[in-house]
Amino acid sequence: MSESCAMSDNCRDGCWADFAGEEPRTYTLGDYDGGTARWCPGCGDFAVLSAMQRICRDEGIPPERLAVVSGIGCSSRFPHYVHAYGFHGLHGRALPVACGVKSRRPDLDVWVATGDGDCCSIGAGHWLHAARYNMNMVVMLFDNAIYGLTKKQSSPTTPIGFGTNTHPDGSWLPPLDPVRTMLGFANISFVARTVDWHPPHLYETLRAAYRHQGTSFVHILQRCPTYTPDMFEVLRREPERMLFLEHADGISGDGGPRYAFPNREAHDPTDHMAAHTFAARRDAIPIGLFYRDATAPRYDLHTAQGVGQGSAARLAALERELDRFAV
Amino acid sequence: LSQIEVASTPQPASTAPRRGERLRVDERIIEIVSDSGEGAQKAGQAFGALCARMGNGVWTVEIIPAEIKPPARSRAGASGIRVRFASKAVTNMGDEADLVVAFNEQVLYGRLAAGADRPGTVVLLENKWAADPNEDVRAQYAAAVAELDAQGLEVIELPLEAACQEITPDARLGKNMFVLGLLAEVFDRDLDKALAEVRATFRRKGPEVVALNERLLRHGAAFAAAHVPLAWEVPAWQSDGPLVVMNGNEAAGLGILASGVELVSMYPITPATSVSHYLGRVLPRIGGCLHQAEDEIAAVGFAIGASWAGKTACTITSGPGLALKTEFLGFAVMAELPLVVLVVQRGGPATGLPTKVEQGDLLATLFGQPGDSPKVVLAPATLEECYHFMVLARKLAEELRGPVIVLSDANLATGVAPFPRPQPQAAHLAPPVAQSAWPQGIAAYDWDASTGLSARPLPGQKGGEHVVTGLAHTRNAKVAYEPDANQIGCTMRSRKLAALGRTLLPPVVNGDPEGDLLVVGWGSTLGAIEEAVERLRAEGHKVSSTHLRFLSPMEPGLAELFGRFRRVMTVEINYSDEEGDPQVPPAARRRAQLCQLLREHTLVDVGCWSVVPGSPLAPRQVAAVLRGYLPETPSAVAGVPGTHVVPTDTTAVMAGETR
């Protein structure tokens, strides 16, 4: 991301991490415009796309070094609408691909778009391991509590009793809470929650995620006007039902009117146990930064070792290795 | 391809030489068998390496139980190793053993059932069981010795463990180097070279362990001189250039290094995993990375991510893992992302035979994806090819912008043999392309209409921004809504295979270019098939063989070649209904996998013989089968003038040559 490449001392041929000699550029929103987004009118995804593009502009990310990776679902159409290098992959498999991208390209800025079905159901096995790897990337978890692309089937976050096409009498299983789940992952280093209907907080949250060195998971409560139009209406109309997590090292809620988050409590985002306690609160939905650990080990610093090592050194090592097998 | 001919006259025990009259022979097959964990494999590997260093051709096959710790003294729990060594190059495990060292009598039953022994096989048998405190064990031992004797094996009962205990109290750990010393004496091996093997084997365990094992080795040699009435000599085979000795998984691992692959992503699975054991140690030394993923799907996804980002990547797996990777392989075809996939085949379906050989993944590899999913499939037939085909695979994956699957198998994976030392090229190690700006106006899939080939923009290339997608897409990488877009995309991806096919040469024929029977094989069965064909030709039969390295696209000229033989059949290690099975009407017969492909490809009535016993084919077994398809008197075949087949040269592809 914005840091200089940790491998730059080793850069020789074929390494793209060396920014030296490049003229600084400034960017406009148009530089990240990938064409007309085809989500339903009123879809929360538009707000996320807009916030992400503004961050790219403000942080000066060159479009050619922007890697946007997704799986399958409404929100996974995201890469098609960003002017960048995009990878619209397989259902549930955005995270392994994103990790592979980052493993040998420390110079690329990796953003992942994934949904509650893509990440928390078919891709759940990768979800917890991506946290363990803690490679430097932003993971935007769009949670509309429904499968939208395939037309209203229950997702792992669909509330009990909510009628869907697969459970017309109401969803039967208790939903999982992505934030509580992620706080239990080994080596988790950044967990935040935001909402699509409050652009300043969405922007601040994604920017904090971008600036964090490690895998930043952002749980985005995202409205689906077609299949779950009333899912978050109560939160939008009665903001006191949300609990804003306030801290000097947290995410600022001051980007908008104070009445957006009237209900506030102090929470130190380095306090893992307190984060668990807040995440478990049911009197109000906590919003903001739950947990951040800037010291968690990063696998991408390990996997990128040797990036750009010259062919001559590799050939010499190979010759030595063949000699070991000589008769 | 080397023409293999190893004289293999069974040596009756009665003519086994006694001390003082060392007998020269062209080759010998030995087996060391034991309960799992008694070091038989280590002894055999060291003996095989010793023979290779003394200039013999060698082929080593591990005898592996499926369980990590099968019960002691069980018939199916045999763990061990076979070493076939000769005065010429050896390409397969051969027929029955000449000499067996057995640490207990029960494991021999399993080997007898597998056809590994014959009347005349000499067995050096641990005799401590004759005095075992357990009465049942004593009875089992006596019964087994009587049974072996009745079957004509020459059993020599020896106090192997007691002799080891003269050197070390822990005979179980000491037996391997004791046996190495014993075999070194029986076969007149250079004791200094044997001691060097001991040092190489135990170097990491410190000087005390090395010294102890040197004493065990010398003691084994002295024991043999005093108690083992055998003295054979297998003269050296002189090769032209320098040699290396390793197994097929190590060869593939080195090939991956030499191909320029810098990211290997895998999930543990037998028998592929040992490639990763090797690479995990070596890859970081040459600036690369081995990633052990959370599952098989993530392993291939991670590799595809790295490849999309412009790095050269490979994933390694076996049957069940191949099944899990299916969707991503289809994605790599659709999005046209280079990817090298090494599949080390084992028995299937499902968990199948995890440690045993089978060639059952061919059709799954070719047709495993929904929709049309053209990809390159290669099959190395020798350990040397395990190395070179990985280099070739990386080159083809990038040239053709798609997945290339290399089908090895458990036989190649664990087989050890010497082969000419490869010469790695700096040019193969270079990363895909430089990072200059993408030329304006060139589409992300700028398909050449005649070949389907296109250059690909890589992340970092200014002006090349686009989205790869598994959805049908246009040449501009836009999701396709036009009715003919999918037809065009499929056509372009398919044309890449036709373009590669045009650069291939017809396969080499082993034997005459026409005759009564042509045997077609692929993969690790090469040595057994060619040796069987050589023997039948020596008997006067008009039989030839050919061995395919490219399964997709197919090598050209097959229909024309097949037309010059009265009969064409494949010999494979995968399932087919037996020909003439009364339970299966002829029209319903399910044929072997290559056979199915060849029938479709050539419209020739290609027959097949195939079995799935979990073991490699033996030349005698193949020869016996082929005899059943040959006329008693060879027919007079009218030669077709001027149709001699040009040798296959896959390196033509490497050099970018086309015909």
mmCIF file of N, CA, C and O in Angstrom, chain A residues 175-211:
data_model
loop_
_atom_site.group_PDB
_atom_site.id
_atom_site.type_symbol
_atom_site.label_atom_id
_atom_site.label_comp_id
_atom_site.label_asym_id
_atom_site.label_seq_id
_atom_site.Cartn_x
_atom_site.Cartn_y
_atom_site.Cartn_z
ATOM 1 N N PRO A 175 -28.306 -16.848 12.610
ATOM 2 C CA PRO A 175 -27.294 -16.245 11.748
ATOM 3 C C PRO A 175 -25.953 -16.128 12.468
ATOM 4 O O PRO A 175 -25.904 -16.101 13.693
ATOM 5 N N LEU A 176 -24.879 -16.081 11.699
ATOM 6 C CA LEU A 176 -23.581 -15.786 12.324
ATOM 7 C C LEU A 176 -23.318 -14.297 12.236
ATOM 8 O O LEU A 176 -23.800 -13.614 11.322
ATOM 9 N N ASP A 177 -22.599 -13.790 13.209
ATOM 10 C CA ASP A 177 -22.223 -12.379 13.239
ATOM 11 C C ASP A 177 -20.784 -12.291 12.739
ATOM 12 O O ASP A 177 -19.861 -12.759 13.414
ATOM 13 N N PRO A 178 -20.569 -11.717 11.554
ATOM 14 C CA PRO A 178 -19.209 -11.714 11.004
ATOM 15 C C PRO A 178 -18.174 -11.067 11.931
ATOM 16 O O PRO A 178 -17.041 -11.547 12.000
ATOM 17 N N VAL A 179 -18.557 -10.020 12.644
ATOM 18 C CA VAL A 179 -17.577 -9.343 13.505
ATOM 19 C C VAL A 179 -17.178 -10.237 14.682
ATOM 20 O O VAL A 179 -16.000 -10.417 14.972
ATOM 21 N N ARG A 180 -18.179 -10.819 15.337
ATOM 22 C CA ARG A 180 -17.857 -11.722 16.461
ATOM 23 C C ARG A 180 -17.023 -12.890 15.975
ATOM 24 O O ARG A 180 -16.099 -13.338 16.650
ATOM 25 N N THR A 181 -17.373 -13.391 14.786
ATOM 26 C CA THR A 181 -16.623 -14.521 14.228
ATOM 27 C C THR A 181 -15.167 -14.126 13.995
ATOM 28 O O THR A 181 -14.238 -14.832 14.392
ATOM 29 N N MET A 182 -14.969 -12.967 13.371
ATOM 30 C CA MET A 182 -13.602 -12.567 12.989
ATOM 31 C C MET A 182 -12.744 -12.254 14.203
ATOM 32 O O MET A 182 -11.535 -12.465 14.177
ATOM 33 N N LEU A 183 -13.368 -11.745 15.261
ATOM 34 C CA LEU A 183 -12.583 -11.440 16.471
ATOM 35 C C LEU A 183 -11.999 -12.713 17.077
ATOM 36 O O LEU A 183 -11.052 -12.660 17.858
ATOM 37 N N GLY A 184 -12.550 -13.872 16.698
ATOM 38 C CA GLY A 184 -12.011 -15.137 17.184
ATOM 39 C C GLY A 184 -10.921 -15.720 16.306
ATOM 40 O O GLY A 184 -10.310 -16.710 16.678
ATOM 41 N N PHE A 185 -10.684 -15.120 15.139
ATOM 42 C CA PHE A 185 -9.666 -15.656 14.227
ATOM 43 C C PHE A 185 -8.262 -15.418 14.781
ATOM 44 O O PHE A 185 -7.957 -14.331 15.287
ATOM 45 N N ALA A 186 -7.410 -16.406 14.602
ATOM 46 C CA ALA A 186 -6.008 -16.246 14.978
ATOM 47 C C ALA A 186 -5.364 -15.158 14.118
ATOM 48 O O ALA A 186 -5.619 -15.061 12.920
ATOM 49 N N ASN A 187 -4.575 -14.340 14.738
ATOM 50 C CA ASN A 187 -3.779 -13.309 14.061
ATOM 51 C C ASN A 187 -4.616 -12.222 13.391
ATOM 52 O O ASN A 187 -4.142 -11.519 12.505
ATOM 53 N N ILE A 188 -5.881 -12.091 13.813
ATOM 54 C CA ILE A 188 -6.720 -11.032 13.246
ATOM 55 C C ILE A 188 -6.088 -9.689 13.620
ATOM 56 O O ILE A 188 -5.608 -9.510 14.744
ATOM 57 N N SER A 189 -6.030 -8.763 12.663
ATOM 58 C CA SER A 189 -5.324 -7.521 12.980
ATOM 59 C C SER A 189 -6.161 -6.258 12.793
ATOM 60 O O SER A 189 -5.768 -5.184 13.244
ATOM 61 N N PHE A 190 -7.326 -6.372 12.131
ATOM 62 C CA PHE A 190 -8.152 -5.172 11.939
ATOM 63 C C PHE A 190 -9.589 -5.597 11.674
ATOM 64 O O PHE A 190 -9.856 -6.302 10.699
ATOM 65 N N VAL A 191 -10.506 -5.188 12.556
ATOM 66 C CA VAL A 191 -11.936 -5.458 12.358
ATOM 67 C C VAL A 191 -12.719 -4.178 12.632
ATOM 68 O O VAL A 191 -12.618 -3.600 13.715
ATOM 69 N N ALA A 192 -13.489 -3.752 11.634
ATOM 70 C CA ALA A 192 -14.330 -2.567 11.806
ATOM 71 C C ALA A 192 -15.695 -2.843 11.194
ATOM 72 O O ALA A 192 -15.851 -3.760 10.382
ATOM 73 N N ARG A 193 -16.675 -2.042 11.624
ATOM 74 C CA ARG A 193 -18.007 -2.146 11.016
ATOM 75 C C ARG A 193 -18.465 -0.747 10.633
ATOM 76 O O ARG A 193 -18.249 0.224 11.364
ATOM 77 N N THR A 194 -19.080 -0.655 9.446
ATOM 78 C CA THR A 194 -19.636 0.622 9.026
ATOM 79 C C THR A 194 -20.949 0.351 8.294
ATOM 80 O O THR A 194 -21.375 -0.800 8.203
ATOM 81 N N VAL A 195 -21.581 1.421 7.822
ATOM 82 C CA VAL A 195 -22.877 1.282 7.160
ATOM 83 C C VAL A 195 -22.849 2.046 5.841
ATOM 84 O O VAL A 195 -22.144 3.050 5.710
ATOM 85 N N ASP A 196 -23.577 1.535 4.850
ATOM 86 C CA ASP A 196 -23.482 2.161 3.521
ATOM 87 C C ASP A 196 -24.166 3.520 3.475
ATOM 88 O O ASP A 196 -23.898 4.339 2.614
ATOM 89 N N TRP A 197 -25.082 3.811 4.453
ATOM 90 C CA TRP A 197 -25.894 5.032 4.358
ATOM 91 C C TRP A 197 -25.260 6.214 5.079
ATOM 92 O O TRP A 197 -25.880 7.243 5.231
ATOM 93 N N HIS A 198 -24.051 6.066 5.532
ATOM 94 C CA HIS A 198 -23.372 7.191 6.171
ATOM 95 C C HIS A 198 -22.014 7.388 5.481
ATOM 96 O O HIS A 198 -20.979 6.898 5.939
ATOM 97 N N PRO A 199 -21.996 8.087 4.338
ATOM 98 C CA PRO A 199 -20.780 8.182 3.514
ATOM 99 C C PRO A 199 -19.528 8.629 4.275
ATOM 100 O O PRO A 199 -18.454 8.059 4.040
ATOM 101 N N PRO A 200 -19.633 9.651 5.185
ATOM 102 C CA PRO A 200 -18.382 10.060 5.863
ATOM 103 C C PRO A 200 -17.787 8.914 6.682
ATOM 104 O O PRO A 200 -16.576 8.697 6.651
ATOM 105 N N HIS A 201 -18.640 8.179 7.408
ATOM 106 C CA HIS A 201 -18.103 7.084 8.221
ATOM 107 C C HIS A 201 -17.590 5.942 7.349
ATOM 108 O O HIS A 201 -16.561 5.322 7.649
ATOM 109 N N LEU A 202 -18.274 5.681 6.263
ATOM 110 C CA LEU A 202 -17.833 4.655 5.306
ATOM 111 C C LEU A 202 -16.440 5.012 4.789
ATOM 112 O O LEU A 202 -15.526 4.171 4.760
ATOM 113 N N TYR A 203 -16.284 6.284 4.412
ATOM 114 C CA TYR A 203 -14.992 6.762 3.892
ATOM 115 C C TYR A 203 -13.910 6.630 4.955
ATOM 116 O O TYR A 203 -12.833 6.075 4.712
ATOM 117 N N GLU A 204 -14.184 7.120 6.153
ATOM 118 C CA GLU A 204 -13.186 7.095 7.233
ATOM 119 C C GLU A 204 -12.783 5.659 7.571
ATOM 120 O O GLU A 204 -11.625 5.360 7.833
ATOM 121 N N THR A 205 -13.774 4.771 7.561
ATOM 122 C CA THR A 205 -13.499 3.379 7.936
ATOM 123 C C THR A 205 -12.618 2.703 6.880
ATOM 124 O O THR A 205 -11.619 2.058 7.197
ATOM 125 N N LEU A 206 -12.994 2.872 5.608
ATOM 126 C CA LEU A 206 -12.210 2.236 4.542
ATOM 127 C C LEU A 206 -10.810 2.845 4.464
ATOM 128 O O LEU A 206 -9.837 2.155 4.171
ATOM 129 N N ARG A 207 -10.709 4.138 4.762
ATOM 130 C CA ARG A 207 -9.376 4.757 4.726
ATOM 131 C C ARG A 207 -8.506 4.239 5.867
ATOM 132 O O ARG A 207 -7.325 3.954 5.678
ATOM 133 N N ALA A 208 -9.103 4.077 7.043
ATOM 134 C CA ALA A 208 -8.343 3.508 8.161
ATOM 135 C C ALA A 208 -7.919 2.075 7.831
ATOM 136 O O ALA A 208 -6.802 1.647 8.147
ATOM 137 N N ALA A 209 -8.821 1.352 7.167
ATOM 138 C CA ALA A 209 -8.508 -0.019 6.755
ATOM 139 C C ALA A 209 -7.348 -0.010 5.762
ATOM 140 O O ALA A 209 -6.422 -0.815 5.850
ATOM 141 N N TYR A 210 -7.405 0.919 4.819
ATOM 142 C CA TYR A 210 -6.356 1.021 3.810
ATOM 143 C C TYR A 210 -5.011 1.339 4.454
ATOM 144 O O TYR A 210 -3.970 0.801 4.079
ATOM 145 N N ARG A 211 -5.025 2.193 5.446
ATOM 146 C CA ARG A 211 -3.767 2.624 6.053
ATOM 147 C C ARG A 211 -3.207 1.598 7.032
ATOM 148 O O ARG A 211 -2.034 1.652 7.376
#
